[in-house]
Short mmCIF file of C-alpha atoms in Angstrom, two decimals:
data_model
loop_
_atom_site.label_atom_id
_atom_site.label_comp_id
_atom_site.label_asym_id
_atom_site.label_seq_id
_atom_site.Cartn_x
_atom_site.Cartn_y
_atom_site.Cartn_z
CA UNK A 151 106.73 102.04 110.18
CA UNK A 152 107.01 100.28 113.59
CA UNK A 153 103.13 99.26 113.65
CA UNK A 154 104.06 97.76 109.63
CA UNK A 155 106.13 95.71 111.31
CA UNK A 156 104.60 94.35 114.59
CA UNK A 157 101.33 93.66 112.47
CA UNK A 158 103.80 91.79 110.11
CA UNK A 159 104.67 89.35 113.04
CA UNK A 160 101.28 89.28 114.11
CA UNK A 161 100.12 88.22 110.27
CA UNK A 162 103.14 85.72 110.28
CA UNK A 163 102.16 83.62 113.89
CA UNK A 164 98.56 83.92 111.74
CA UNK A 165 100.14 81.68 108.69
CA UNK A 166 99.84 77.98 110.16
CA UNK A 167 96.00 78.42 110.31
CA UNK A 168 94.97 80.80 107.12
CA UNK A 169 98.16 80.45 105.16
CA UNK A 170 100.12 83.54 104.00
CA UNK A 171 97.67 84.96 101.09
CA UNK A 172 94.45 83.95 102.98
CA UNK A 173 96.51 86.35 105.95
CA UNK A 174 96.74 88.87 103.12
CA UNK A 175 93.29 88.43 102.33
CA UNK A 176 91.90 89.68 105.70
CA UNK A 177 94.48 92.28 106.50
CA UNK A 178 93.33 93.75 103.25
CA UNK A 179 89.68 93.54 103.53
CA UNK A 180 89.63 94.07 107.20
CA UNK A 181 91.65 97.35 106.65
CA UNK A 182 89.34 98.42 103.99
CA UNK A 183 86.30 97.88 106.18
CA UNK A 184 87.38 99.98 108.26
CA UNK A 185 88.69 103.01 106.49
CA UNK A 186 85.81 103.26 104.57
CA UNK A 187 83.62 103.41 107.86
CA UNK A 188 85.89 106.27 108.61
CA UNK A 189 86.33 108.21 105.41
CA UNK A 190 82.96 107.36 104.25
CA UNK A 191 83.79 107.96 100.49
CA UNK A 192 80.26 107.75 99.31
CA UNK A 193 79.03 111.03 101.09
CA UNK A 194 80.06 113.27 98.51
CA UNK A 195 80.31 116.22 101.22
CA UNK A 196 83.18 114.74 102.35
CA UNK A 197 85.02 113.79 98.93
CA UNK A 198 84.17 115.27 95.62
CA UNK A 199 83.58 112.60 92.67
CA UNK A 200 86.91 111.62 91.39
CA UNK A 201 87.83 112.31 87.62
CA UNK A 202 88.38 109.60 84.80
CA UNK A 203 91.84 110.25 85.76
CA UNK A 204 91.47 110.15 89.65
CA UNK A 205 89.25 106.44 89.13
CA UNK A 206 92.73 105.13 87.39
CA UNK A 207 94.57 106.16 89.81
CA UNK A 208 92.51 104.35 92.48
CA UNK A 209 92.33 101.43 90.25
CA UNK A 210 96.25 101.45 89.93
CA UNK A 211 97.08 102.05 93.99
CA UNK A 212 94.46 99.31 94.79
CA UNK A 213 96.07 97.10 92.61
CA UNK A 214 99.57 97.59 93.53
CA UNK A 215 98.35 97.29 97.22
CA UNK A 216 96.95 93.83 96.43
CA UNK A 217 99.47 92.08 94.96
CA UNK A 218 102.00 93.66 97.16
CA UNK A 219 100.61 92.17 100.64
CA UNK A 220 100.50 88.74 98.35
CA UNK A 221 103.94 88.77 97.25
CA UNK A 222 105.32 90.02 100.29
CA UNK A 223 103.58 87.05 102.88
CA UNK A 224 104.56 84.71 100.64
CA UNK A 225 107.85 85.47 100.61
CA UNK A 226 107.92 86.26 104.47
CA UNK A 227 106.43 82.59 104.91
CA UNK A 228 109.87 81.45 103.57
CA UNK A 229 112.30 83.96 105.09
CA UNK A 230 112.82 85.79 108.32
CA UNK A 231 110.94 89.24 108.99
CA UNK A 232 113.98 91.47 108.45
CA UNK A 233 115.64 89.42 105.53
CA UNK A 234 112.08 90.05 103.54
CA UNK A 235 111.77 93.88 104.09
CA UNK A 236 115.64 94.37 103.49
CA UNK A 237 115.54 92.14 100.07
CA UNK A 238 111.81 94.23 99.22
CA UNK A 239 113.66 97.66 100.15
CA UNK A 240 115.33 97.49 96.90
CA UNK A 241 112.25 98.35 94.88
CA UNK A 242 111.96 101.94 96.96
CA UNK A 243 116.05 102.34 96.77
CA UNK A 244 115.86 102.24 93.29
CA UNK A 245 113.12 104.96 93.47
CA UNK A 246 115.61 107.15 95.36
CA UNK A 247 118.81 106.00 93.00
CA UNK A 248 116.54 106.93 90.13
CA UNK A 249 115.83 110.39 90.94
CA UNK A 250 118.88 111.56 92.50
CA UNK A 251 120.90 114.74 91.17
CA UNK A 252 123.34 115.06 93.54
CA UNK A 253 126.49 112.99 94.38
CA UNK A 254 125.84 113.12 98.18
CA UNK A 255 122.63 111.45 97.78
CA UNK A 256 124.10 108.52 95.92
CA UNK A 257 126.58 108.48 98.57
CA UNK A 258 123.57 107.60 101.10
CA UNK A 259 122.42 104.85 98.74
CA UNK A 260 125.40 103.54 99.24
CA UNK A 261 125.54 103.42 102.64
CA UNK A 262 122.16 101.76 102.69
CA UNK A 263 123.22 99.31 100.17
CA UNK A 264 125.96 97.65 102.11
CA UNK A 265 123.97 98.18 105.27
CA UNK A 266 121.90 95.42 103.41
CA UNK A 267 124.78 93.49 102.12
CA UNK A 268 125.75 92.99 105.46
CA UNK A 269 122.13 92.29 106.57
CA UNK A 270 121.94 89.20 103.72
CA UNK A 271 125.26 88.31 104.00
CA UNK A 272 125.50 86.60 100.40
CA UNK A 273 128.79 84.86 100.85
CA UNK A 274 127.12 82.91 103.25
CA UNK A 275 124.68 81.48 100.63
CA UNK A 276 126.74 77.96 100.08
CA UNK A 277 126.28 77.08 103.98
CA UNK A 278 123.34 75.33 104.74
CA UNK A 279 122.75 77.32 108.22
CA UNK A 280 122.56 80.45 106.35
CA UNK A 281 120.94 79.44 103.37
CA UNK A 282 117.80 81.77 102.11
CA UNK A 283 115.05 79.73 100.44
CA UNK A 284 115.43 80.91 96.38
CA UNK A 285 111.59 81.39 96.29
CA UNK A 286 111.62 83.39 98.55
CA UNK A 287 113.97 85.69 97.58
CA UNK A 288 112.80 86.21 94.10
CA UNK A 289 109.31 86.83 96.18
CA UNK A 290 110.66 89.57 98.24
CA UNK A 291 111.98 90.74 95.12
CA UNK A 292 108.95 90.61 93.53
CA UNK A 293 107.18 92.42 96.58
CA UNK A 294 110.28 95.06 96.17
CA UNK A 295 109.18 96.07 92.88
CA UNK A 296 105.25 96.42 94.02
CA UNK A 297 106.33 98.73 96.39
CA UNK A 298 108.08 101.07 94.06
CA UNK A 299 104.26 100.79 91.97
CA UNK A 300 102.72 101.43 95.85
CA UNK A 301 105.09 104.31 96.21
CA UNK A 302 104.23 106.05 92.64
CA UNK A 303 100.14 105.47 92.32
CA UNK A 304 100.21 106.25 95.52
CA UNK A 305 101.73 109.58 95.18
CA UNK A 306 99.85 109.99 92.06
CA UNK A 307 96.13 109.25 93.86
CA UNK A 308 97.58 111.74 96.16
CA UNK A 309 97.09 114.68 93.57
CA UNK A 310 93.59 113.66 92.75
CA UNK A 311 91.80 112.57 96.36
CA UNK A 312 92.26 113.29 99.75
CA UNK A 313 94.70 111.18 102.03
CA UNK A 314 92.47 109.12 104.02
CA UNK A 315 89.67 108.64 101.38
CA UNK A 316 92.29 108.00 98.87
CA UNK A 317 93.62 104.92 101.07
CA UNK A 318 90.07 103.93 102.01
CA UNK A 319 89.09 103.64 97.85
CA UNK A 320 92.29 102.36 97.10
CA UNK A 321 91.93 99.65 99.92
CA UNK A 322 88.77 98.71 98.63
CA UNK A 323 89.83 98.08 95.29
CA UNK A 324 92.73 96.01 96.64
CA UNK A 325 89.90 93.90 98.50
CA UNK A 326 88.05 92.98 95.50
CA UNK A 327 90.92 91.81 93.92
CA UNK A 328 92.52 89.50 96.88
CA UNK A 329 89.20 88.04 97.98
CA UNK A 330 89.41 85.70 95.53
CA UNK A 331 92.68 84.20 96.07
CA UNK A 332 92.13 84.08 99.67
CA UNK A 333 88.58 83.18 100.02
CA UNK A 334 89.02 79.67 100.93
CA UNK A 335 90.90 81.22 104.12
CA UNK A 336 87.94 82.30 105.59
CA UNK A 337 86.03 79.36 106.92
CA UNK A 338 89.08 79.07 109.33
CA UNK A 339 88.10 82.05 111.28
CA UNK A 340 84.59 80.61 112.03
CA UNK A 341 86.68 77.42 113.79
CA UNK A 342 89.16 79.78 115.28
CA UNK A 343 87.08 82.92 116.52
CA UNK A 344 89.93 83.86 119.07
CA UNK A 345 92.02 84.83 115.35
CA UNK A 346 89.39 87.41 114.64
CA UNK A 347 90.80 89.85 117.42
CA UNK A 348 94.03 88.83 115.75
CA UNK A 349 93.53 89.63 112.54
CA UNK A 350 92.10 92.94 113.29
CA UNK A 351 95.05 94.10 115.24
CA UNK A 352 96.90 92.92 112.13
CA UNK A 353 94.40 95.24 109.58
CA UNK A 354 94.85 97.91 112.05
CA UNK A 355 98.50 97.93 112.64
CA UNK A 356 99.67 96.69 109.07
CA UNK A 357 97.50 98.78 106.70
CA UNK A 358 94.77 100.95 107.98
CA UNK A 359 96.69 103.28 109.77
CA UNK A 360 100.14 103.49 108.47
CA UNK A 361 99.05 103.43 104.87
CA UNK A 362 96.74 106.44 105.73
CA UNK A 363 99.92 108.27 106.78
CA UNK A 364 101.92 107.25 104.26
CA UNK A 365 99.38 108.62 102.02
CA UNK A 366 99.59 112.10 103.72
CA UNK A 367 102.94 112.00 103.37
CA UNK A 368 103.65 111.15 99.99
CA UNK A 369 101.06 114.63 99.27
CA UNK A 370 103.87 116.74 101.18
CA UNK A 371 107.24 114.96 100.37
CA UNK A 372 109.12 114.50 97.19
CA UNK A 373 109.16 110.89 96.12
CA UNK A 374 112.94 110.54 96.59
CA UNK A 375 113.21 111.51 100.20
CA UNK A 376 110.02 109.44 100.64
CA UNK A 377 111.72 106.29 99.07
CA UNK A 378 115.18 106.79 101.18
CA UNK A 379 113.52 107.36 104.50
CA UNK A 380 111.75 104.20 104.26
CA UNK A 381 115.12 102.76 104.39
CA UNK A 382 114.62 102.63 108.27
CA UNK A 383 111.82 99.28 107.46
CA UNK A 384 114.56 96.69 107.53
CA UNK A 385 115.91 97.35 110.44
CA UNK A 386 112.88 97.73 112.92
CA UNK A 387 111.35 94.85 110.92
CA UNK A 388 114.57 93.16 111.78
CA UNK A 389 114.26 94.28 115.92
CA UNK A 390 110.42 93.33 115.40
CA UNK A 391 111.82 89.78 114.61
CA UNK A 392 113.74 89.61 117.11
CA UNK A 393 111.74 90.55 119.78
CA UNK A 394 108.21 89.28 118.69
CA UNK A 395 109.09 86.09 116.42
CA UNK A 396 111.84 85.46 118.11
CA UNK A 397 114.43 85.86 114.79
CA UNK A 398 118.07 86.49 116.23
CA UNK A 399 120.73 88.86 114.81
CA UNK A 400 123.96 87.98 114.20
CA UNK A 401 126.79 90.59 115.14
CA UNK A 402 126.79 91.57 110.88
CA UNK A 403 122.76 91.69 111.04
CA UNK A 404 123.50 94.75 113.69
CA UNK A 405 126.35 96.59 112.12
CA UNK A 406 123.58 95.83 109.14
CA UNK A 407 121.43 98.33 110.71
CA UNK A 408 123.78 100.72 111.47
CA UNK A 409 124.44 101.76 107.85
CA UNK A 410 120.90 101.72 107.11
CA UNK A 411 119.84 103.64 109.78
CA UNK A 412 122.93 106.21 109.17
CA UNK A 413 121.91 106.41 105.31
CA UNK A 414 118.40 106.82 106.16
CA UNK A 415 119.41 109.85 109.10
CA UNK A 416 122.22 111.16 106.75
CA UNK A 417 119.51 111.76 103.87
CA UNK A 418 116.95 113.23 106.12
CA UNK A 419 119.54 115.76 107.61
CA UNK A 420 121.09 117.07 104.16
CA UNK A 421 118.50 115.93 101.47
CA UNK A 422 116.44 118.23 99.55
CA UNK A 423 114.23 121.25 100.45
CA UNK A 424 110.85 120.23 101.96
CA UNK A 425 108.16 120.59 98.80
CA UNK A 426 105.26 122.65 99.21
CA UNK A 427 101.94 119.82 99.50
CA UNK A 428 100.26 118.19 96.32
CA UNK A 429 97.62 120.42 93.93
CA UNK A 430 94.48 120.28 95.44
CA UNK A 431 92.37 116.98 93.65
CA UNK A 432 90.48 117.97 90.83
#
């Protein structure tokens, strides 16, 4: 979660010169690249052919990947670093709201839901200093709801291929489909060759590698602790702001934390029984 984050600062200093979806564009097809160097999907002794059913399910994950590194740096070119991932947290809260059976768990939701209130501070909206930008909130909303698709293709690709190959094919997919929106990005990077180091460090940190874990993951967790310990992404993408774009909290912003950090600890330590890993893929 903490490399998400600093390669979400890096992507946003990357803005001014290719803009936030051509940023999106190469985080996306850099990351793909890269993985598929690695995982090498097309020797079949390392992955078997997928199944109708398996080739949907890399269609779907690809596609919620794309549009949800869209949505999410255009909305972060409007609002701070932590007020984004707090606002898009709601789509994976409502994951673990959704499939909750116990009151204790709600009780954690909770908790993480005025940790957030706290963090956006909407009685503040009618002062000008603390106004958020209305686009950009219904973006980060938007981006919230892509990552509660990421979150359950994900998990589903996760039955039928193998983690790392599964994010590779899935990345791949997501390339194809952003390349076109952010193709007109990429002349910029032949006047500014010093952002090519950049924008691999952002690939790296942003996608390659914690999307390859996530995927692992989601094969040995049940989607509803996955989706409440992933409440911890507002607040280090709010410290990442701080630190690295130079976003500063506000006494509320902390004690904001605080209750999403508890919720997100106080699920770990009394939620469910850890779940045996995935079916093998067909």
């Amino acid at each position: 979660m903490g490399s998400v984050q600093i390669g979400a600062s890096i992507a946003k200093l990357l803005f001014p010169v290719l803009g936030p979806i051509g940023t999106a564009c190469m985080r996306v097809l850099l990351a793909a690249i890269v993985l598929l160097l690695i995982a090498r999907p097309w020797n079949r002794q390392a992955m078997a052919r997928p199944t109708r059913s398996g080739m949907i399910a890399i269609l779907a994950y690809g596609l919620s990947l794309a549009v949800m590194n869209m949505v999410f740096y255009a909305a972060l070119a409007r609002l701070p670093l932590g007020v984004t991932v707090a606002i898009e947290f709601i789509g994976p809260l409502t994951l673990a709201v959704a499939g909750s059976r116990r009151a204790l768990d709600l009780l954690w939701a909770a908790m993480a839901i005025g940790g957030l209130l706290l963090l956006l501070e909407p009685w503040q909206m009618a002062a000008s200093q603390h106004r958020l930008d209305p686009i950009g909130v219904l973006l980060a909303l938007g981006a919230g709801v892509t990552w509660a698709l990421y979150i359950l293709t994900g998990r589903h690709l996760g039955s039928h291929v193998e983690g790392i190959s599964a994010t590779a094919l899935g990345m791949s997919v997501a390339a194809v489909f952003v390349l076109p929106f952010g193709f007109e990005a990429l002349p910029a990077l032949a006047t500014h060759p010093a952002l090519i180091a950049s924008a691999f460090g952002m690939a790296m940190l942003s996608s390659a590698v914690p999307y390859s874990i996530e995927m692992m993951a989601m094969r040995r967790m049940s989607m509803r602790s996955f989706s409440i310990l992933m409440s911890l992404e507002p607040a280090i993408a709010t410290l990442a702001g701080l630190f690295l774009l130079g976003e500063h909290l506000t006494f509320m912003h902390w004690l904001a934390i605080g209750g999403i950090v508890a919720a997100s600890l106080g699920s770990a330590a009394v939620g469910d029984a850890p779940q045996p890993a995935l079916p093998p893929p067909d």
